[in-house]
């Protein structure tokens, strides 16, 4: 949807919300109802005409622009090229992780050794990538939705597998609120899909709780990282012991025919 189409759709929504019909709008604009219908159906709204419609709605252009921004679909992923740009700059990757966790600019500057210029440069880069909408005073609106995930085989996850995973799992997972569980088994395909959905909901619950606790004092909170994973997998040394080396992980090898 281009900018004109987005503005037209937003104006239509505002007219419906205000209970103003095309016939009523036509009277205010001194036009025939058919002309108003044609203007909206073809998206032939000039800036002057938009101003006239906004006057009828008693809205300003800034309010309309906000509605357009809120109606824009949130992103669920970045391209591989965009991820490569993020991971190539440590400051940019750090700020991307922070904004995904909805940190304020003040929190980032207080926690990490970032200069104002470095933070602004990173936020500006994320704005160009479509990750955030940068606003005045380093405020921003996140433009990725709750289902956003880094590409499974993309540059960011490759970086984390190489550098972050060993560091993460080096811990004892024995502190307050910490836990590590490893469970292996064979389950039906349909049940695997159920567990996948439940893990996604758990991840979303974690994010919702993080957002809900944003207003709490820092002293009342502890930083946690929740890592969820589920895959058809068998430890490499165990794979080497399979009677049928090419057997798929989790699939029992065929029984040998009796002689």
mmCIF file of N, CA and C in Angstrom, residues 12-22 24-25 57:
data_model
loop_
_atom_site.group_PDB
_atom_site.id
_atom_site.type_symbol
_atom_site.label_atom_id
_atom_site.label_comp_id
_atom_site.label_asym_id
_atom_site.label_seq_id
_atom_site.Cartn_x
_atom_site.Cartn_y
_atom_site.Cartn_z
ATOM 1 N N UNK A 12 -11.082 7.126 5.300
ATOM 2 C CA UNK A 12 -12.315 6.335 5.269
ATOM 3 C C UNK A 12 -12.647 5.812 6.663
ATOM 4 N N UNK A 13 -11.624 5.303 7.352
ATOM 5 C CA UNK A 13 -11.836 4.763 8.694
ATOM 6 C C UNK A 13 -12.309 5.856 9.651
ATOM 7 N N UNK A 14 -11.724 7.056 9.525
ATOM 8 C CA UNK A 14 -12.122 8.159 10.396
ATOM 9 C C UNK A 14 -13.555 8.598 10.108
ATOM 10 N N UNK A 15 -13.926 8.594 8.832
ATOM 11 C CA UNK A 15 -15.302 8.955 8.470
ATOM 12 C C UNK A 15 -16.301 7.954 9.054
ATOM 13 N N UNK A 16 -15.954 6.652 8.946
ATOM 14 C CA UNK A 16 -16.831 5.627 9.531
ATOM 15 C C UNK A 16 -16.919 5.803 11.040
ATOM 16 N N UNK A 17 -15.779 6.086 11.669
ATOM 17 C CA UNK A 17 -15.760 6.241 13.119
ATOM 18 C C UNK A 17 -16.614 7.435 13.552
ATOM 19 N N UNK A 18 -16.624 8.486 12.724
ATOM 20 C CA UNK A 18 -17.403 9.683 13.043
ATOM 21 C C UNK A 18 -18.856 9.577 12.593
ATOM 22 N N UNK A 19 -19.182 8.501 11.868
ATOM 23 C CA UNK A 19 -20.552 8.321 11.392
ATOM 24 C C UNK A 19 -20.933 9.268 10.276
ATOM 25 N N UNK A 20 -19.946 9.718 9.499
ATOM 26 C CA UNK A 20 -20.193 10.660 8.404
ATOM 27 C C UNK A 20 -20.244 9.888 7.096
ATOM 28 N N UNK A 21 -21.359 9.986 6.380
ATOM 29 C CA UNK A 21 -21.511 9.291 5.108
ATOM 30 C C UNK A 21 -20.925 10.126 3.971
ATOM 31 N N UNK A 22 -20.750 9.493 2.810
ATOM 32 C CA UNK A 22 -20.267 10.222 1.631
ATOM 33 C C UNK A 22 -21.247 11.333 1.260
ATOM 34 N N UNK A 24 -23.163 13.074 3.293
ATOM 35 C CA UNK A 24 -22.979 14.187 4.232
ATOM 36 C C UNK A 24 -21.671 14.929 3.950
ATOM 37 N N UNK A 25 -20.632 14.178 3.633
ATOM 38 C CA UNK A 25 -19.353 14.809 3.320
ATOM 39 C C UNK A 25 -19.466 15.651 2.058
ATOM 40 N N UNK A 57 -13.825 16.491 9.779
ATOM 41 C CA UNK A 57 -13.631 15.520 10.858
ATOM 42 C C UNK A 57 -13.130 16.174 12.142
#
